[in-house]
Short mmCIF file of C-alpha atoms and ligand atoms in Angstrom, two decimals:
data_model
loop_
_atom_site.label_atom_id
_atom_site.label_comp_id
_atom_site.label_asym_id
_atom_site.label_seq_id
_atom_site.Cartn_x
_atom_site.Cartn_y
_atom_site.Cartn_z
CA MET A 800 0.00 0.00 0.00
CA LEU A 801 1.24 3.51 -0.80
CA ASP A 802 2.38 5.57 2.15
CA THR A 803 0.80 8.82 3.40
CA ALA A 804 2.62 11.62 5.23
CA ILE A 805 0.56 13.35 7.93
CA ILE A 806 1.88 16.75 8.97
CA GLY A 807 0.84 17.87 12.46
CA ALA A 808 -0.30 15.91 15.53
CA GLY A 809 -3.04 18.17 16.84
CA PRO A 810 -6.68 16.97 16.82
CA ALA A 811 -6.81 17.07 13.00
CA GLY A 812 -3.61 15.08 12.45
CA LEU A 813 -4.70 12.54 15.07
CA ALA A 814 -8.10 12.18 13.38
CA ALA A 815 -6.27 11.50 10.09
CA ALA A 816 -3.92 8.97 11.71
CA HIS A 817 -6.87 7.23 13.39
CA ALA A 818 -8.74 6.89 10.08
CA LEU A 819 -5.71 5.50 8.24
CA LYS A 820 -4.75 3.17 11.07
CA GLU A 821 -8.29 1.79 11.37
CA ARG A 822 -8.09 0.76 7.71
CA GLY A 823 -4.57 -0.64 7.96
CA LEU A 824 -3.15 2.04 5.66
CA PRO A 825 0.54 2.91 6.21
CA TYR A 826 1.51 6.43 7.19
CA THR A 827 4.41 8.55 8.40
CA HIS A 828 3.44 11.11 11.04
CA LEU A 829 5.49 14.29 11.53
CA GLU A 830 5.10 16.80 14.37
CA ARG A 831 7.13 19.94 15.02
CA HIS A 832 6.55 19.86 18.80
CA ALA A 833 7.70 17.23 21.32
CA ALA A 834 4.20 15.85 22.02
CA VAL A 835 0.68 15.51 20.60
CA GLY A 836 -2.09 18.00 21.37
CA GLY A 837 -1.66 20.84 18.87
CA LEU A 838 -2.46 24.36 19.98
CA TRP A 839 -4.02 23.08 23.24
CA ASP A 840 -0.52 22.55 24.60
CA ILE A 841 0.13 25.98 26.10
CA ASP A 842 3.84 25.09 26.28
CA SER A 843 4.13 24.43 22.56
CA PRO A 844 6.18 27.36 21.19
CA GLY A 845 3.96 29.71 19.15
CA SER A 846 0.68 28.28 20.45
CA PRO A 847 -2.13 30.85 20.75
CA MET A 848 -3.36 29.20 23.99
CA TYR A 849 -3.87 31.26 27.16
CA GLU A 850 -4.66 30.38 30.78
CA SER A 851 -8.31 31.47 30.78
CA ALA A 852 -9.23 29.58 27.55
CA HIS A 853 -12.11 27.11 27.60
CA PHE A 854 -13.84 25.20 24.85
CA ILE A 855 -16.50 27.24 23.08
CA SER A 856 -18.58 24.27 22.00
CA SER A 857 -19.86 21.99 24.77
CA LYS A 858 -18.23 18.73 25.87
CA THR A 859 -21.45 16.92 24.87
CA LEU A 860 -21.10 17.63 21.15
CA SER A 861 -17.38 18.28 20.81
CA GLY A 862 -15.58 14.98 21.30
CA PHE A 863 -14.19 12.61 18.68
CA PRO A 864 -16.83 10.07 17.59
CA SER A 865 -16.82 6.98 19.89
CA PHE A 866 -14.57 8.78 22.38
CA PRO A 867 -16.76 11.07 24.48
CA MET A 868 -15.25 13.58 26.86
CA PRO A 869 -15.26 12.33 30.48
CA ASP A 870 -18.52 12.77 32.42
CA ARG A 871 -16.61 14.55 35.19
CA TYR A 872 -15.70 17.37 32.78
CA PRO A 873 -17.71 20.59 33.03
CA ASP A 874 -19.92 21.66 30.11
CA TYR A 875 -17.08 23.81 28.76
CA PRO A 876 -13.72 22.21 29.66
CA ASN A 877 -10.63 24.36 30.16
CA HIS A 878 -7.54 24.14 27.98
CA ARG A 879 -5.74 21.67 30.27
CA GLN A 880 -8.72 19.31 30.22
CA ILE A 881 -8.95 19.53 26.41
CA LEU A 882 -5.24 18.73 26.09
CA ALA A 883 -5.60 15.77 28.46
CA TYR A 884 -8.61 14.56 26.44
CA ILE A 885 -6.76 14.81 23.10
CA ARG A 886 -3.78 12.94 24.58
CA ALA A 887 -6.08 10.25 25.99
CA PHE A 888 -7.63 9.82 22.52
CA ALA A 889 -4.15 9.41 21.02
CA ALA A 890 -2.99 6.95 23.73
CA GLU A 891 -6.21 4.88 23.61
CA ASN A 892 -5.77 4.34 19.87
CA GLY A 893 -1.97 3.99 19.87
CA LEU A 894 -1.63 7.10 17.71
CA ASP A 895 1.16 8.69 19.71
CA GLU A 896 3.56 5.84 18.99
CA GLY A 897 5.85 6.17 16.02
CA ILE A 898 5.34 9.90 15.48
CA GLU A 899 8.49 11.73 14.38
CA TYR A 900 8.47 14.43 17.09
CA ASN A 901 10.56 17.61 17.00
CA THR A 902 10.35 17.40 13.23
CA ALA A 903 9.17 20.50 11.42
CA VAL A 904 8.24 20.16 7.77
CA GLN A 905 9.92 22.78 5.64
CA SER A 906 8.47 22.02 2.22
CA VAL A 907 6.09 19.77 0.33
CA GLU A 908 6.68 19.50 -3.42
CA ARG A 909 5.08 17.46 -6.15
CA THR A 910 7.09 14.66 -7.76
CA ASP A 911 6.25 12.27 -10.61
CA THR A 912 4.86 9.72 -8.18
CA GLY A 913 3.44 11.89 -5.39
CA TYR A 914 5.06 14.33 -2.99
CA ARG A 915 8.47 15.00 -1.48
CA VAL A 916 8.32 16.08 2.15
CA THR A 917 11.44 17.88 3.38
CA ARG A 918 12.11 18.38 7.08
CA ALA A 919 13.88 21.36 8.69
CA ASP A 920 17.08 19.27 8.91
CA CYS A 921 16.82 18.86 5.09
CA ARG A 922 16.00 15.14 5.28
CA ALA A 923 13.47 14.32 2.54
CA THR A 924 11.10 11.39 2.04
CA ASP A 925 8.72 10.58 -0.80
CA HIS A 926 5.05 9.76 -0.23
CA ALA A 927 2.12 8.95 -2.47
CA HIS A 928 -0.21 11.10 -0.36
CA VAL A 929 0.10 13.99 2.06
CA VAL A 930 -2.42 15.10 4.70
CA ILE A 931 -1.76 18.65 5.83
CA ALA A 932 -3.00 19.04 9.41
CA SER A 933 -0.73 21.75 10.77
CA GLY A 934 -3.47 24.10 11.98
CA VAL A 935 -4.63 27.59 11.11
CA GLN A 936 -4.01 29.52 14.34
CA TRP A 937 -0.26 29.96 14.32
CA ILE A 938 0.45 32.83 11.89
CA PRO A 939 -0.91 36.05 13.43
CA ASN A 940 -2.72 38.62 11.32
CA VAL A 941 -1.00 41.76 12.57
CA ILE A 942 -2.92 44.83 11.42
CA ASP A 943 -1.48 48.31 10.87
CA LEU A 944 -2.67 50.85 13.40
CA PRO A 945 -3.33 54.41 12.22
CA GLY A 946 -1.07 57.13 13.68
CA THR A 947 1.88 56.61 16.02
CA PHE A 948 1.61 54.60 19.24
CA THR A 949 4.41 54.92 21.79
CA GLY A 950 3.24 52.06 24.04
CA GLU A 951 3.52 48.30 23.47
CA VAL A 952 1.61 46.49 20.71
CA ARG A 953 1.32 42.71 20.64
CA HIS A 954 -0.79 40.15 18.87
CA THR A 955 -2.73 37.91 21.26
CA VAL A 956 -0.84 34.85 19.92
CA THR A 957 1.83 35.81 22.50
CA TYR A 958 -0.66 36.33 25.36
CA ARG A 959 -0.63 33.71 28.11
CA SER A 960 -2.07 35.01 31.37
CA ALA A 961 -3.88 37.91 33.06
CA LYS A 962 -0.74 38.56 35.13
CA GLU A 963 0.66 40.27 32.03
CA LEU A 964 -2.08 42.90 32.32
CA GLU A 965 -1.68 43.87 35.96
CA GLY A 966 -0.93 47.57 36.49
CA ARG A 967 -1.46 48.36 32.82
CA ARG A 968 -3.99 50.29 30.75
CA VAL A 969 -5.02 47.78 28.12
CA LEU A 970 -6.86 48.06 24.81
CA VAL A 971 -7.97 44.79 23.18
CA VAL A 972 -8.67 45.15 19.45
CA GLY A 973 -11.17 42.66 18.02
CA ALA A 974 -13.90 40.54 19.49
CA GLY A 975 -13.50 36.99 18.31
CA ASN A 976 -13.82 34.41 21.07
CA SER A 977 -10.18 34.86 22.15
CA GLY A 978 -10.48 38.67 22.02
CA ALA A 979 -13.59 38.54 24.22
CA ASP A 980 -11.91 36.15 26.72
CA ILE A 981 -8.79 38.32 26.95
CA ALA A 982 -10.90 41.48 27.30
CA CYS A 983 -12.55 39.78 30.31
CA ASP A 984 -9.08 39.05 31.75
CA ALA A 985 -8.26 42.73 31.25
CA ALA A 986 -11.53 43.79 32.90
CA ARG A 987 -10.53 41.84 36.02
CA SER A 988 -6.76 42.45 36.10
CA ALA A 989 -5.76 45.61 34.26
CA ASP A 990 -5.78 49.12 35.74
CA HIS A 991 -8.01 50.21 32.88
CA ALA A 992 -9.57 48.03 30.17
CA VAL A 993 -11.01 48.94 26.78
CA ILE A 994 -12.19 46.82 23.86
CA SER A 995 -12.43 48.16 20.31
CA LEU A 996 -14.98 46.48 18.02
CA ARG A 997 -15.43 47.36 14.37
CA ARG A 998 -19.06 46.26 14.37
CA GLY A 999 -21.83 45.10 16.69
CA TYR A 1000 -22.13 41.36 17.38
CA HIS A 1001 -24.75 38.93 18.62
CA PHE A 1002 -23.54 37.58 21.97
CA ILE A 1003 -24.61 33.97 22.43
CA PRO A 1004 -24.79 32.76 26.04
CA LYS A 1005 -22.99 29.51 26.86
CA HIS A 1006 -26.15 28.20 28.49
CA VAL A 1007 -29.78 28.62 27.43
CA PHE A 1008 -32.45 27.42 29.89
CA GLY A 1009 -29.79 25.53 31.82
CA LYS A 1010 -28.41 23.65 28.81
CA PRO A 1011 -25.23 24.31 26.80
CA SER A 1012 -26.38 26.44 23.87
CA ASP A 1013 -25.30 23.95 21.20
CA VAL A 1014 -27.14 21.13 23.01
CA PHE A 1015 -30.22 23.37 23.27
CA ALA A 1016 -30.06 24.23 19.54
CA ASP A 1017 -29.35 20.61 18.56
CA GLY A 1018 -32.34 19.30 20.50
CA GLY A 1019 -34.86 21.68 18.91
CA PRO A 1020 -36.89 21.16 15.74
CA THR A 1021 -35.08 21.66 12.42
CA MET A 1022 -36.25 24.98 11.00
CA PRO A 1023 -35.53 26.78 7.77
CA MET A 1024 -32.58 29.11 8.35
CA TRP A 1025 -34.63 32.33 7.99
CA LEU A 1026 -36.97 31.10 10.74
CA GLU A 1027 -34.09 29.91 12.92
CA GLN A 1028 -32.48 33.35 12.60
CA ARG A 1029 -35.75 35.01 13.65
CA VAL A 1030 -36.42 32.66 16.58
CA PHE A 1031 -32.83 32.66 17.89
CA GLY A 1032 -32.40 36.40 17.20
CA GLY A 1033 -35.62 37.05 19.17
CA LEU A 1034 -34.44 34.81 22.01
CA LEU A 1035 -31.12 36.70 22.22
CA ARG A 1036 -32.97 40.04 22.32
CA VAL A 1037 -35.03 38.73 25.26
CA LEU A 1038 -31.98 37.32 27.08
CA ASN A 1039 -29.47 40.14 26.43
CA GLY A 1040 -31.69 43.18 25.82
CA ASP A 1041 -30.48 46.12 23.75
CA LEU A 1042 -26.68 45.93 23.84
CA THR A 1043 -26.21 49.54 22.75
CA ARG A 1044 -26.92 50.44 26.40
CA LEU A 1045 -23.50 48.90 27.17
CA GLY A 1046 -21.72 51.02 24.56
CA LEU A 1047 -21.77 48.27 21.93
CA GLN A 1048 -22.90 48.90 18.37
CA LYS A 1049 -26.08 47.44 16.97
CA PRO A 1050 -25.17 44.40 14.83
CA ASP A 1051 -25.19 45.18 11.09
CA HIS A 1052 -25.97 41.53 10.29
CA ARG A 1053 -28.36 38.82 11.39
CA VAL A 1054 -27.50 36.17 13.96
CA PHE A 1055 -25.33 33.31 12.55
CA GLU A 1056 -23.90 35.56 9.82
CA THR A 1057 -20.65 35.87 11.79
CA HIS A 1058 -18.75 33.19 13.73
CA PRO A 1059 -20.69 32.77 17.01
CA LEU A 1060 -19.41 34.95 19.83
CA MET A 1061 -20.04 32.68 22.81
CA ASN A 1062 -19.47 35.06 25.65
CA THR A 1063 -21.79 36.78 28.09
CA GLN A 1064 -19.02 37.44 30.64
CA LEU A 1065 -17.99 40.42 28.56
CA LEU A 1066 -21.54 41.80 28.86
CA HIS A 1067 -21.28 41.28 32.62
CA HIS A 1068 -18.04 43.28 32.79
CA LEU A 1069 -19.40 46.01 30.49
CA GLY A 1070 -22.45 46.24 32.72
CA HIS A 1071 -20.21 46.65 35.78
CA GLY A 1072 -17.99 49.28 34.18
CA ASP A 1073 -14.91 47.03 34.42
CA ILE A 1074 -14.29 47.53 30.70
CA THR A 1075 -15.37 50.12 28.14
CA ALA A 1076 -16.49 49.28 24.58
CA ARG A 1077 -15.33 51.58 21.79
CA PRO A 1078 -15.74 51.45 17.99
CA ALA A 1079 -12.86 51.11 15.47
CA ILE A 1080 -9.61 53.00 16.05
CA ALA A 1081 -9.38 56.21 13.98
CA ASP A 1082 -6.00 57.53 15.11
CA ILE A 1083 -3.29 57.12 17.74
CA GLN A 1084 -0.87 59.79 18.95
CA GLY A 1085 1.51 58.85 21.74
CA THR A 1086 -0.60 56.84 24.16
CA THR A 1087 -3.91 58.50 23.25
CA VAL A 1088 -6.20 56.44 21.05
CA THR A 1089 -9.02 58.22 19.21
CA PHE A 1090 -11.95 56.08 18.09
CA ALA A 1091 -14.31 56.43 15.13
CA ASP A 1092 -16.94 58.19 17.30
CA GLY A 1093 -14.40 60.82 18.45
CA SER A 1094 -13.99 59.36 21.96
CA THR A 1095 -10.46 58.89 23.33
CA GLU A 1096 -8.67 56.54 25.74
CA ASP A 1097 -5.14 56.54 27.16
CA VAL A 1098 -3.55 53.09 27.07
CA ASP A 1099 -0.05 51.63 27.28
CA LEU A 1100 -0.67 48.12 25.90
CA ILE A 1101 -2.59 47.27 22.74
CA LEU A 1102 -3.41 43.59 22.24
CA LEU A 1103 -4.38 42.71 18.69
CA ALA A 1104 -6.99 39.94 18.74
CA THR A 1105 -7.17 40.21 14.97
CA GLY A 1106 -7.07 36.57 13.96
CA TYR A 1107 -4.71 34.42 11.94
CA HIS A 1108 -3.59 33.81 8.37
CA HIS A 1109 -4.71 30.41 7.18
CA GLU A 1110 -1.84 29.83 4.80
CA VAL A 1111 0.36 26.74 4.83
CA PRO A 1112 3.85 28.26 4.53
CA TYR A 1113 5.61 25.04 3.50
CA ALA A 1114 3.12 24.16 0.73
CA GLN A 1115 1.77 27.50 -0.37
CA ASP A 1116 1.84 26.91 -4.13
CA LEU A 1117 -0.09 23.64 -3.71
CA MET A 1118 -2.88 25.09 -1.55
CA GLY A 1119 -4.04 27.99 -3.76
CA ASP A 1120 -3.32 31.67 -3.20
CA GLY A 1121 -6.65 32.70 -1.62
CA PRO A 1122 -7.03 33.71 2.04
CA HIS A 1123 -8.07 30.13 2.86
CA PRO A 1124 -6.69 26.90 1.27
CA ASP A 1125 -8.57 25.87 -1.83
CA LEU A 1126 -9.91 22.42 -0.81
CA TYR A 1127 -13.09 20.64 -1.89
CA LEU A 1128 -15.29 20.11 1.19
CA THR A 1129 -12.43 21.80 3.12
CA ALA A 1130 -10.30 18.63 2.71
CA PHE A 1131 -9.64 17.47 -0.88
CA SER A 1132 -7.11 19.29 -3.09
CA LYS A 1133 -7.35 19.28 -6.86
CA ASN A 1134 -3.73 18.05 -6.69
CA PRO A 1135 -4.31 14.28 -6.55
CA GLY A 1136 -3.10 12.73 -3.31
CA LEU A 1137 -3.03 16.01 -1.39
CA TYR A 1138 -5.46 16.52 1.50
CA GLY A 1139 -6.08 18.82 4.42
CA VAL A 1140 -7.78 18.22 7.76
CA GLY A 1141 -8.49 21.05 10.19
CA PHE A 1142 -9.40 23.66 7.58
CA VAL A 1143 -13.10 23.53 8.28
CA GLU A 1144 -14.19 26.97 9.49
CA THR A 1145 -17.66 26.55 10.89
CA ASN A 1146 -20.23 27.50 13.50
CA GLY A 1147 -20.16 24.11 15.26
CA ALA A 1148 -17.78 21.72 16.97
CA ALA A 1149 -14.88 20.65 14.76
CA TYR A 1150 -13.71 17.22 15.92
CA VAL A 1151 -16.60 15.18 14.56
CA LEU A 1152 -16.22 16.94 11.20
CA MET A 1153 -12.46 16.35 11.25
CA SER A 1154 -13.08 12.64 11.90
CA GLN A 1155 -15.67 12.40 9.12
CA LEU A 1156 -13.39 14.13 6.62
CA ALA A 1157 -10.45 11.97 7.73
CA ALA A 1158 -12.55 8.81 7.18
CA MET A 1159 -13.44 10.01 3.66
CA ILE A 1160 -9.80 10.79 2.87
CA ALA A 1161 -8.70 7.34 4.10
CA GLN A 1162 -11.30 5.59 1.95
CA HIS A 1163 -10.34 7.65 -1.10
CA ILE A 1164 -6.69 6.67 -0.51
CA GLU A 1165 -7.74 3.04 -0.15
CA ASP A 1166 -9.70 3.26 -3.42
CA ARG A 1167 -6.63 4.40 -5.31
CA GLU A 1168 -5.12 0.92 -5.12
CA ARG A 1169 -8.10 -1.30 -4.53
CA ARG A 1170 -10.86 0.37 -6.59
CA PRO A 1171 -9.14 2.69 -9.11
CA GLU A 1172 -12.40 3.36 -10.97
CA ARG A 1173 -14.04 4.74 -7.86
CA TRP A 1174 -10.88 6.73 -7.11
CA ARG A 1175 -11.06 8.33 -10.58
CA GLU A 1176 -14.77 9.00 -10.13
CA PHE A 1177 -14.14 10.95 -6.92
CA GLU A 1178 -11.19 12.82 -8.44
CA GLN A 1179 -13.71 14.03 -11.04
CA VAL A 1180 -16.11 15.07 -8.26
CA ILE A 1181 -13.28 17.02 -6.56
CA ALA A 1182 -12.53 18.81 -9.83
CA THR A 1183 -16.10 19.75 -10.72
CA ASP A 1184 -18.47 19.77 -7.74
CA THR A 1185 -19.10 23.19 -6.12
CA PRO A 1186 -21.74 22.69 -3.42
CA ASP A 1187 -23.29 25.60 -1.53
CA LEU A 1188 -22.50 24.87 2.15
CA THR A 1189 -23.99 28.06 3.61
CA ARG A 1190 -27.56 26.80 4.27
CA GLY A 1191 -28.70 30.18 3.01
CA ILE A 1192 -26.67 32.14 5.58
CA ARG A 1193 -25.00 35.24 4.10
CA PHE A 1194 -21.75 35.16 6.06
CA VAL A 1195 -20.22 38.60 6.59
CA ASP A 1196 -17.60 39.34 3.94
CA SER A 1197 -14.40 39.38 6.05
CA PRO A 1198 -11.16 37.36 6.12
CA ARG A 1199 -12.52 35.50 9.21
CA HIS A 1200 -15.30 34.10 7.03
CA ALA A 1201 -13.22 33.10 3.99
CA GLY A 1202 -14.10 29.46 3.32
CA TYR A 1203 -16.66 29.51 6.16
CA VAL A 1204 -19.35 26.82 6.03
CA ASP A 1205 -22.48 26.05 8.02
CA GLY A 1206 -22.02 23.04 10.32
CA VAL A 1207 -25.38 21.46 9.49
CA ALA A 1208 -24.94 22.00 5.73
CA ILE A 1209 -21.48 20.43 5.58
CA THR A 1210 -22.48 17.50 7.81
CA ARG A 1211 -25.44 16.70 5.56
CA TYR A 1212 -23.30 16.99 2.45
CA LEU A 1213 -20.57 14.75 3.84
CA HIS A 1214 -23.13 12.06 4.62
CA ARG A 1215 -24.66 12.38 1.15
CA THR A 1216 -21.23 12.21 -0.53
CA ALA A 1217 -20.16 9.22 1.56
CA ARG A 1218 -23.40 7.37 0.67
CA ARG A 1219 -22.87 8.15 -3.01
CA MET A 1220 -19.29 6.79 -2.90
CA GLY A 1221 -20.17 3.74 -0.81
CA TRP A 1222 -18.02 4.95 2.10
CA SER A 1223 -18.81 4.86 5.78
CA ILE A 1224 -18.24 7.85 8.04
CA PRO A 1225 -18.71 8.19 11.79
C1 LIG B 1400 -9.13 29.50 22.37
C2 LIG B 1400 -9.63 28.48 21.40
C3 LIG B 1400 -10.83 27.84 21.63
C4 LIG B 1400 -11.31 26.89 20.73
N1 LIG B 1400 -12.49 26.25 21.01
C5 LIG B 1400 -12.92 25.27 20.21
C6 LIG B 1400 -14.12 24.57 20.52
O1 LIG B 1400 -14.78 24.86 21.50
N2 LIG B 1400 -14.51 23.56 19.69
C7 LIG B 1400 -13.79 23.22 18.58
O2 LIG B 1400 -14.18 22.28 17.88
N3 LIG B 1400 -12.66 23.90 18.23
C8 LIG B 1400 -12.22 24.92 19.01
N4 LIG B 1400 -11.09 25.62 18.69
C9 LIG B 1400 -10.50 25.39 17.36
C10 LIG B 1400 -9.16 24.69 17.38
O3 LIG B 1400 -8.58 25.18 16.23
C11 LIG B 1400 -9.27 23.18 17.43
O4 LIG B 1400 -9.76 22.80 18.69
C12 LIG B 1400 -7.99 22.40 17.16
O5 LIG B 1400 -6.94 22.56 18.09
C13 LIG B 1400 -7.44 22.57 15.77
O6 LIG B 1400 -6.75 21.37 15.52
P1 LIG B 1400 -5.69 21.19 14.38
O7 LIG B 1400 -5.11 19.84 14.58
O8 LIG B 1400 -6.30 21.53 13.07
O9 LIG B 1400 -4.58 22.32 14.62
P2 LIG B 1400 -3.60 22.56 15.84
O10 LIG B 1400 -4.23 22.24 17.12
O11 LIG B 1400 -3.08 23.93 15.60
O12 LIG B 1400 -2.41 21.49 15.59
C14 LIG B 1400 -1.51 21.60 14.52
C15 LIG B 1400 -0.24 20.80 14.84
O13 LIG B 1400 0.63 20.87 13.71
C16 LIG B 1400 1.96 21.11 14.14
N5 LIG B 1400 2.70 21.78 13.07
C17 LIG B 1400 2.50 23.04 12.60
N6 LIG B 1400 3.35 23.31 11.59
C18 LIG B 1400 4.10 22.20 11.42
C19 LIG B 1400 5.17 21.87 10.54
N7 LIG B 1400 5.62 22.73 9.63
N8 LIG B 1400 5.71 20.62 10.64
C20 LIG B 1400 5.26 19.73 11.55
N9 LIG B 1400 4.26 20.01 12.42
C21 LIG B 1400 3.69 21.22 12.35
C22 LIG B 1400 1.79 21.98 15.38
O14 LIG B 1400 2.92 21.90 16.23
C23 LIG B 1400 0.53 21.37 16.01
O15 LIG B 1400 0.85 20.32 16.90
C24 LIG B 1400 -10.57 26.59 19.55
C25 LIG B 1400 -9.37 27.26 19.31
C26 LIG B 1400 -8.90 28.19 20.21
C27 LIG B 1400 -7.60 28.89 19.92
#
């Protein structure tokens, strides 16, 4: 059987290894760090993890298929619990044995028979297939700030703990889930805390009627998206009220049209005056920041929670030059034998999707030798099929939403595709 190189041993790389191993397909697994766990290992150099991080999707819906998170875990486990869970998944399935640790991949190039994978020490090996699973939250998107700031500016990729904020006047720029968490750290620890948001957002509570929000949504009737947006939007208005009273802007989009912001702690801190919300930055002179509404704040630390570039630096010319790798169903390259796991940007939990995509990749690889006709058929599908995976949601046009798909839409489509190809997925 032809060998596959898997690059990265975070959740995505482990899902790929599990799918190949289950089918007895040979693979070579390469990981830059000294252990498995991906970005959940706060000690892995360059990881974006920070002490106050918790899962955003609930433990109930977020585990790998057939490997639920422990009952003793809270609804939203912290980063140490997630790391322990990922490592337990690897150990249980023998996936952590045989990995080439401390091995960074430097380049992946096409050859006549497949791909050449070159490590940082220049050692190269040839493989028929490559699964890229090296993550998308390592290369910070550092934005230019208008004017001249004389304080310290850092991207949140370097942020680890609230201790760093003590005695400082802190401005957090951006309100993704990490930005909102770190703004809450600032609200509790900094001398003065401010968050700058370009637009208004819908804040989704982590619990609705005593249940984790995703469990609540999952248990309800399936509605057309326009109705779901109305019902859920109405529910949020009842639960949160008018957020402009807290200095936030009115959202310029409907609920679900941006990545869910699962945080009501920030609303708590805004309501207690522990942090101030401001619009986009218009200008900075010295330590004085002027915002789009003319208001000003004096700060000495600006933390950019402005997201990440999704590029794959060691295989850029193979992955397309868009803001997000060009992969069919977020996993299948038009370059035969090249795959990606972990590129699914969606509004739901990722590990089940990663496992489903990994199972499809493994069966496609298996087909190449055992059922070449079916392999060719799916290569044709990869080249021509362009499904709409939005479920009618008009995602906001921003780099964060490049390649973004709806969790329900992609799950349905993966099941349909697997049925059509005669594959099984978890
Ligand atoms: C704060 C936070 C909260 C999150 N919450 C959730 C959640 O609630 N639910 C959810 O489903 N997802 C969540 N995520 C998404 C998160 O991206 C996934 O949980 C997951 O860690 C991604 O897995 P991955 O394997 O794709 O990438 P990573 O975890 O980034 O792993 C990639 C691995 O590849 C290795 N690597 C990188 N480059 C190379 C190279 N050149 N050579 C060799 N190895 C390399 C890295 O060392 C790393 O081990 C969250 C993310 C963050 C930051």
